[in-house]
Short mmCIF file of C-alpha atoms in Angstrom, two decimals:
data_model
loop_
_atom_site.label_atom_id
_atom_site.label_comp_id
_atom_site.label_asym_id
_atom_site.label_seq_id
_atom_site.Cartn_x
_atom_site.Cartn_y
_atom_site.Cartn_z
CA MET A 12 0.08 -0.49 -0.31
CA GLY A 13 2.67 2.39 0.40
CA GLU A 14 4.94 2.25 -3.14
CA LEU A 15 1.53 2.10 -4.60
CA ASN A 16 0.63 5.69 -2.46
CA LYS A 17 3.94 7.20 -2.94
CA SER A 18 3.96 5.45 -6.51
CA MET A 19 0.39 7.28 -6.90
CA GLY A 20 1.64 10.99 -5.55
CA LEU A 21 4.07 10.02 -7.70
CA GLY A 22 1.45 10.00 -10.67
CA THR A 23 -0.60 13.42 -8.74
CA ARG A 24 3.17 15.03 -9.07
CA SER A 25 4.03 14.24 -12.51
CA GLN A 26 0.06 15.48 -13.85
CA GLN A 27 0.73 19.09 -11.74
CA GLN A 28 4.13 19.42 -12.77
CA THR A 29 2.49 18.80 -16.29
CA SER A 30 -0.85 20.61 -16.01
CA SER A 31 1.57 23.84 -15.08
CA LYS A 32 3.62 23.86 -17.91
CA ALA A 33 0.17 24.24 -20.24
CA ARG A 34 -0.40 26.86 -18.83
CA ILE A 35 2.66 28.28 -18.77
CA ARG A 36 3.18 27.98 -22.05
CA THR A 37 -0.61 29.19 -22.90
CA GLY A 38 0.37 32.29 -21.61
CA SER A 39 3.40 32.82 -22.68
CA LEU A 40 1.15 31.83 -26.11
CA LYS A 41 -1.18 34.97 -25.28
CA ILE A 42 1.97 36.53 -24.36
CA GLN A 43 3.61 37.03 -28.36
CA ARG A 44 0.60 37.26 -29.78
CA LEU A 45 -0.65 40.69 -27.89
CA ARG A 46 3.24 41.50 -28.90
CA GLU A 47 2.22 40.31 -32.53
CA ASN A 48 -1.59 42.09 -32.84
CA ALA A 49 -0.34 45.21 -30.94
CA LEU A 50 3.20 45.69 -32.91
CA ALA A 51 0.83 45.24 -36.24
CA TYR A 52 -1.45 47.86 -35.31
CA THR A 53 1.23 49.67 -34.60
CA PHE A 54 2.62 50.13 -38.30
CA LEU A 55 -1.27 50.02 -38.87
CA ALA A 56 -1.95 53.32 -36.78
CA PRO A 57 -0.73 55.77 -39.25
CA SER A 58 -3.15 54.07 -42.04
CA LEU A 59 -5.74 54.29 -39.88
CA ILE A 60 -5.22 57.75 -38.80
CA LEU A 61 -5.58 59.09 -42.54
CA PHE A 62 -8.26 57.36 -42.96
CA VAL A 63 -10.09 58.30 -40.02
CA ILE A 64 -9.39 62.51 -40.93
CA PHE A 65 -9.61 61.67 -44.26
CA MET A 66 -12.66 58.98 -45.52
CA PHE A 67 -14.13 58.00 -42.97
CA TYR A 68 -14.61 61.66 -40.60
CA PRO A 69 -15.74 63.34 -44.38
CA MET A 70 -18.36 60.39 -45.15
CA ILE A 71 -19.88 60.37 -41.83
CA LYS A 72 -19.85 63.72 -41.41
CA SER A 73 -21.60 63.98 -45.16
CA VAL A 74 -24.08 61.91 -44.32
CA TYR A 75 -25.18 64.27 -41.34
CA LEU A 76 -25.31 67.35 -43.39
CA SER A 77 -27.36 65.13 -45.79
CA LEU A 78 -30.49 65.18 -43.24
CA HIS A 79 -29.94 68.86 -42.02
CA SER A 80 -30.46 72.54 -43.97
CA THR A 81 -27.27 75.22 -43.43
CA ASP A 82 -26.74 77.36 -43.91
CA PRO A 83 -23.80 80.46 -46.27
CA ALA A 84 -21.98 79.67 -43.78
CA GLY A 85 -22.23 76.06 -44.16
CA ASN A 86 -23.46 75.42 -40.65
CA VAL A 87 -26.38 73.09 -39.68
CA ALA A 88 -29.79 75.68 -39.60
CA ALA A 89 -32.60 72.67 -39.34
CA TYR A 90 -32.97 68.81 -39.62
CA VAL A 91 -34.23 68.36 -43.39
CA GLY A 92 -34.71 64.68 -42.13
CA LEU A 93 -34.96 63.09 -46.28
CA ASP A 94 -35.85 66.16 -48.15
CA ASN A 95 -32.95 66.84 -49.61
CA PHE A 96 -33.02 63.37 -51.61
CA THR A 97 -36.28 64.44 -52.03
CA THR A 98 -35.90 67.16 -53.84
CA LEU A 99 -32.22 66.27 -55.38
CA PHE A 100 -34.91 63.34 -57.35
CA SER A 101 -36.98 66.08 -58.37
CA SER A 102 -35.10 67.47 -60.10
CA GLY A 103 -33.41 67.98 -63.46
CA LEU A 104 -30.76 68.37 -63.04
CA PHE A 105 -29.21 65.16 -61.26
CA LEU A 106 -31.11 63.74 -64.08
CA GLN A 107 -28.24 65.59 -66.28
CA GLY A 108 -25.89 65.03 -63.89
CA ILE A 109 -26.40 61.12 -64.07
CA LYS A 110 -26.96 60.93 -67.90
CA VAL A 111 -23.86 62.63 -68.89
CA THR A 112 -22.00 60.94 -66.58
CA LEU A 113 -23.49 58.33 -68.03
CA LEU A 114 -22.37 59.00 -71.82
CA PHE A 115 -18.92 60.62 -70.41
CA ALA A 116 -17.76 56.73 -68.72
CA LEU A 117 -18.76 55.02 -72.19
CA LEU A 118 -16.59 57.59 -74.23
CA THR A 119 -13.90 56.90 -71.91
CA VAL A 120 -13.85 53.95 -69.89
CA PRO A 121 -14.04 50.95 -73.73
CA VAL A 122 -11.62 53.23 -76.23
CA GLY A 123 -9.22 53.66 -73.25
CA ILE A 124 -8.98 50.40 -72.37
CA LEU A 125 -8.69 49.92 -75.57
CA LEU A 126 -6.81 52.08 -77.50
CA ALA A 127 -3.69 50.94 -73.87
CA LEU A 128 -4.36 47.30 -75.07
CA VAL A 129 -3.13 47.48 -78.44
CA LEU A 130 0.00 50.00 -78.42
CA ALA A 131 0.93 47.56 -75.16
CA ALA A 132 0.66 44.32 -77.39
CA LEU A 133 1.74 46.09 -79.86
CA THR A 134 4.77 47.26 -78.04
CA HIS A 135 5.34 43.88 -76.05
CA SER A 136 8.24 41.96 -78.62
CA LYS A 137 11.85 42.81 -77.82
CA LEU A 138 12.55 44.58 -80.77
CA ARG A 139 15.28 47.55 -80.48
CA GLY A 140 13.85 50.32 -80.16
CA MET A 141 10.01 49.75 -78.58
CA ARG A 142 11.80 51.72 -75.27
CA ILE A 143 11.54 54.52 -77.30
CA PHE A 144 7.47 54.20 -78.37
CA GLN A 145 6.54 52.74 -74.28
CA PHE A 146 8.11 55.66 -72.85
CA ALA A 147 6.27 57.86 -74.89
CA PHE A 148 2.55 55.89 -74.87
CA SER A 149 3.57 56.07 -70.43
CA LEU A 150 4.09 59.51 -70.63
CA PRO A 151 0.68 61.14 -69.48
CA MET A 152 0.73 59.98 -66.76
CA VAL A 153 3.57 61.26 -64.91
CA LEU A 154 1.69 64.52 -65.98
CA SER A 155 -1.08 65.56 -63.63
CA VAL A 156 -4.45 66.16 -64.91
CA GLY A 157 -4.12 69.40 -64.38
CA SER A 158 -2.14 70.08 -66.26
CA SER A 159 -2.76 68.48 -68.59
CA ALA A 160 -6.15 70.43 -69.35
CA VAL A 161 -4.27 73.55 -69.93
CA ILE A 162 -2.28 71.49 -72.33
CA TRP A 163 -5.78 70.32 -73.90
CA LYS A 164 -6.94 73.81 -72.80
CA PHE A 165 -4.72 75.37 -75.86
CA LEU A 166 -4.87 71.99 -78.65
CA PHE A 167 -8.79 72.89 -78.89
CA HIS A 168 -8.52 76.37 -78.94
CA PRO A 169 -11.32 77.83 -82.04
CA THR A 170 -8.95 80.41 -83.35
CA LEU A 171 -5.10 79.18 -82.81
CA GLY A 172 -5.40 75.63 -81.04
CA MET A 173 -3.30 73.49 -83.70
CA LEU A 174 -6.29 70.61 -83.59
CA ASN A 175 -7.80 73.40 -85.97
CA TYR A 176 -5.49 73.71 -87.56
CA VAL A 177 -4.58 70.84 -88.88
CA LEU A 178 -8.41 70.48 -89.91
CA SER A 179 -7.92 73.19 -91.80
CA LEU A 180 -4.43 71.60 -94.05
CA LEU A 181 -7.30 69.07 -94.83
CA HIS A 182 -10.11 71.26 -95.90
CA ILE A 183 -12.09 70.55 -93.52
CA ASN A 184 -13.51 73.76 -91.42
CA PRO A 185 -12.92 74.09 -88.26
CA VAL A 186 -14.50 73.16 -84.98
CA PRO A 187 -15.72 74.13 -82.19
CA TRP A 188 -14.70 71.84 -79.71
CA LEU A 189 -15.37 73.40 -76.15
CA THR A 190 -17.58 76.19 -76.92
CA SER A 191 -21.23 73.52 -78.96
CA PRO A 192 -22.35 71.34 -76.65
CA ASP A 193 -22.37 69.19 -79.65
CA TRP A 194 -18.35 67.95 -79.02
CA ALA A 195 -17.71 69.26 -75.59
CA LEU A 196 -18.23 66.36 -74.13
CA PHE A 197 -16.83 64.68 -76.36
CA SER A 198 -13.65 67.09 -76.71
CA VAL A 199 -13.25 66.14 -72.65
CA ALA A 200 -14.18 62.29 -72.61
CA ILE A 201 -10.36 63.28 -75.54
CA MET A 202 -8.73 64.39 -73.03
CA THR A 203 -9.85 61.71 -70.59
CA ILE A 204 -8.62 58.67 -72.47
CA TRP A 205 -5.31 60.75 -73.37
CA MET A 206 -4.44 61.74 -69.73
CA ASN A 207 -5.79 57.49 -68.94
CA LEU A 208 -3.44 56.45 -71.43
CA GLY A 209 -0.17 56.24 -69.44
CA PHE A 210 -1.88 55.01 -66.53
CA ASN A 211 -3.74 51.71 -68.36
CA TYR A 212 -1.17 51.23 -70.50
CA ILE A 213 1.70 50.62 -68.14
CA ILE A 214 -0.90 48.21 -65.95
CA LEU A 215 -1.92 46.61 -68.98
CA SER A 216 1.89 45.92 -70.86
CA SER A 217 3.08 44.66 -67.17
CA GLY A 218 0.47 41.61 -67.23
CA LEU A 219 1.17 40.49 -70.93
CA GLN A 220 4.92 40.52 -69.25
CA GLY A 221 4.53 38.08 -66.88
CA ILE A 222 2.53 36.16 -69.43
CA PRO A 223 5.84 32.69 -69.95
CA ASP A 224 7.58 32.84 -72.78
CA ASP A 225 7.67 29.16 -72.86
CA MET A 226 3.21 29.14 -74.03
CA TYR A 227 3.63 31.38 -76.66
CA GLU A 228 6.77 28.75 -78.21
CA SER A 229 4.59 26.16 -77.54
CA ALA A 230 1.40 28.16 -79.32
CA LYS A 231 4.71 28.81 -82.39
CA MET A 232 5.13 25.18 -82.81
CA ASP A 233 1.86 23.56 -83.62
CA GLY A 234 1.54 26.24 -85.60
CA ALA A 235 -0.51 29.53 -84.72
CA GLY A 236 -1.03 32.92 -86.00
CA PRO A 237 -0.12 36.08 -83.73
CA LEU A 238 -3.44 36.95 -83.47
CA VAL A 239 -5.02 33.62 -82.41
CA THR A 240 -1.99 33.33 -79.45
CA PHE A 241 -3.39 36.32 -78.61
CA TRP A 242 -6.61 36.39 -78.51
CA ARG A 243 -6.56 32.49 -76.59
CA ILE A 244 -3.81 32.80 -75.66
CA SER A 245 -2.94 36.45 -73.75
CA MET A 246 -6.54 37.90 -73.14
CA PRO A 247 -7.28 34.77 -71.18
CA LEU A 248 -4.07 34.38 -68.89
CA LEU A 249 -4.68 39.09 -69.26
CA SER A 250 -8.34 38.92 -68.01
CA PRO A 251 -7.76 39.43 -64.32
CA THR A 252 -5.60 42.86 -65.21
CA ILE A 253 -8.49 44.44 -67.06
CA PHE A 254 -11.09 43.50 -65.60
CA PHE A 255 -8.42 45.32 -62.57
CA VAL A 256 -7.59 48.67 -65.51
CA THR A 257 -12.33 48.17 -65.99
CA VAL A 258 -12.90 48.72 -62.20
CA VAL A 259 -10.46 51.68 -61.84
CA SER A 260 -11.24 53.76 -65.13
CA ILE A 261 -14.72 53.44 -64.34
CA ILE A 262 -14.54 55.10 -60.80
CA GLY A 263 -12.17 57.66 -62.31
CA ALA A 264 -14.75 58.31 -65.00
CA PHE A 265 -17.55 58.98 -61.64
CA GLN A 266 -15.26 60.72 -60.37
CA SER A 267 -13.65 63.35 -62.89
CA PHE A 268 -13.89 66.26 -62.38
CA ALA A 269 -10.58 68.99 -62.27
CA GLN A 270 -10.49 68.44 -66.62
CA ILE A 271 -14.54 68.83 -66.32
CA ASN A 272 -13.26 72.38 -64.32
CA ILE A 273 -10.44 74.00 -66.25
CA LEU A 274 -12.33 73.14 -69.79
CA THR A 275 -15.90 73.35 -69.73
CA LYS A 276 -16.99 74.31 -66.41
CA GLY A 277 -19.77 72.29 -67.04
CA GLY A 278 -20.37 73.78 -70.10
CA PRO A 279 -21.94 74.89 -72.59
CA VAL A 280 -25.13 74.14 -71.74
CA ASN A 281 -24.62 71.96 -68.98
CA SER A 282 -23.23 69.20 -71.26
CA THR A 283 -21.02 68.15 -69.51
CA ASN A 284 -21.56 69.25 -66.04
CA VAL A 285 -21.54 65.47 -64.82
CA PHE A 286 -21.93 64.84 -60.71
CA VAL A 287 -19.63 65.22 -59.33
CA TYR A 288 -18.81 68.97 -60.80
CA SER A 289 -22.40 69.36 -60.33
CA ILE A 290 -21.76 68.75 -56.51
CA TYR A 291 -19.00 71.17 -56.87
CA GLN A 292 -21.15 73.89 -58.11
CA GLU A 293 -23.54 73.11 -54.92
CA ALA A 294 -21.66 72.97 -52.54
CA PHE A 295 -19.33 75.51 -53.07
CA VAL A 296 -20.59 77.50 -55.69
CA ASN A 297 -24.83 78.01 -54.81
CA PHE A 298 -23.02 76.88 -50.56
CA ARG A 299 -26.40 74.42 -50.25
CA PHE A 300 -24.12 72.13 -48.69
CA GLY A 301 -26.45 69.90 -47.56
CA THR A 302 -28.04 68.90 -50.81
CA GLY A 303 -24.09 69.47 -52.18
CA SER A 304 -24.03 66.32 -49.41
CA ALA A 305 -27.09 63.99 -50.39
CA GLN A 306 -25.30 64.15 -53.69
CA ALA A 307 -22.08 62.74 -52.38
CA ILE A 308 -24.18 59.97 -50.17
CA VAL A 309 -25.40 59.23 -54.34
CA LEU A 310 -22.40 59.07 -55.47
CA PHE A 311 -21.32 56.58 -53.56
CA ALA A 312 -24.44 54.29 -53.97
CA VAL A 313 -24.25 54.90 -57.05
CA ILE A 314 -20.65 53.16 -57.44
CA LEU A 315 -20.80 51.30 -55.00
CA LEU A 316 -23.34 49.24 -57.22
CA LEU A 317 -21.87 49.98 -59.97
CA THR A 318 -18.63 47.52 -58.50
CA MET A 319 -20.10 44.97 -56.50
CA ILE A 320 -22.05 44.68 -60.07
CA GLN A 321 -18.51 43.57 -61.52
CA PHE A 322 -17.63 41.61 -59.08
CA LYS A 323 -20.89 40.12 -58.22
CA TRP A 324 -21.11 38.82 -62.85
CA VAL A 325 -17.79 40.50 -65.27
CA GLU A 326 -15.49 38.80 -62.18
CA ARG A 327 -16.98 35.43 -63.80
CA LYS A 328 -15.59 35.89 -66.98
CA VAL A 329 -12.19 36.20 -65.54
CA HIS A 330 -9.52 33.55 -65.64
CA TYR A 331 -6.77 33.12 -62.89
CA GLN A 332 -4.60 30.86 -63.06
#
């Protein structure tokens, strides 16, 4: 019995030591996890602070102002509920802004992506001198929107502009690029396509360079021509890049402001009055911050809805390796 009690005592002591070691190990793991989380949040803190100051606070403030009327100084005057949204949707300018913005996105996004894709495919070969073309096609990216708009404003000038001068050499009547309601949005779209060409070209060109050369060599050995190779190999493998460029371009088209403010200021006859410029006019020209905030909320909802639709339906066509 004594030996049995002794062996039982040793077993109990051994179990106590094991459980004690397990508790110590669990405690040390918790401390290590807390340290890792603290380190992660420390690195994330600058980004989180910037997001709170420049994104989340303005968004919450816009929601608050959209439910109130304000005086010309921007101070809240009274709670009006959804009256700002009711006024907005019953206004003809709102529907005009939606129509102009959709038309502007339709003019700029497909043409801009297609042009960048063609240029990226043409300069994908490793021939001598292609670096010059790659540099030239990427150049618009280094220019700011304001500088680009000023340059194009001179090009679009009705009497001194280079575009009408070239047309006169071809015996074509001068075009009222920015002064005609029929041409103004088209002119701004041309400038926007050129301005976005650098970004789209660099992204698509990088996507093409990421495709392994082995696949091209195998297709060439099987007798596939350049067009078949591009359509059957390059396009499927490039679809994630095209999807990314499409999403970014649509969001950028709905947020276009600087080029319209410099070139046309929403005119003539509101033909280029896109949604963002309408928000600017309502809030900072007419000093109706409540209605302007309501427009900003609607714009956010429209962009969010379009992005969700793209990720829900368009992403199914994307081929991931």
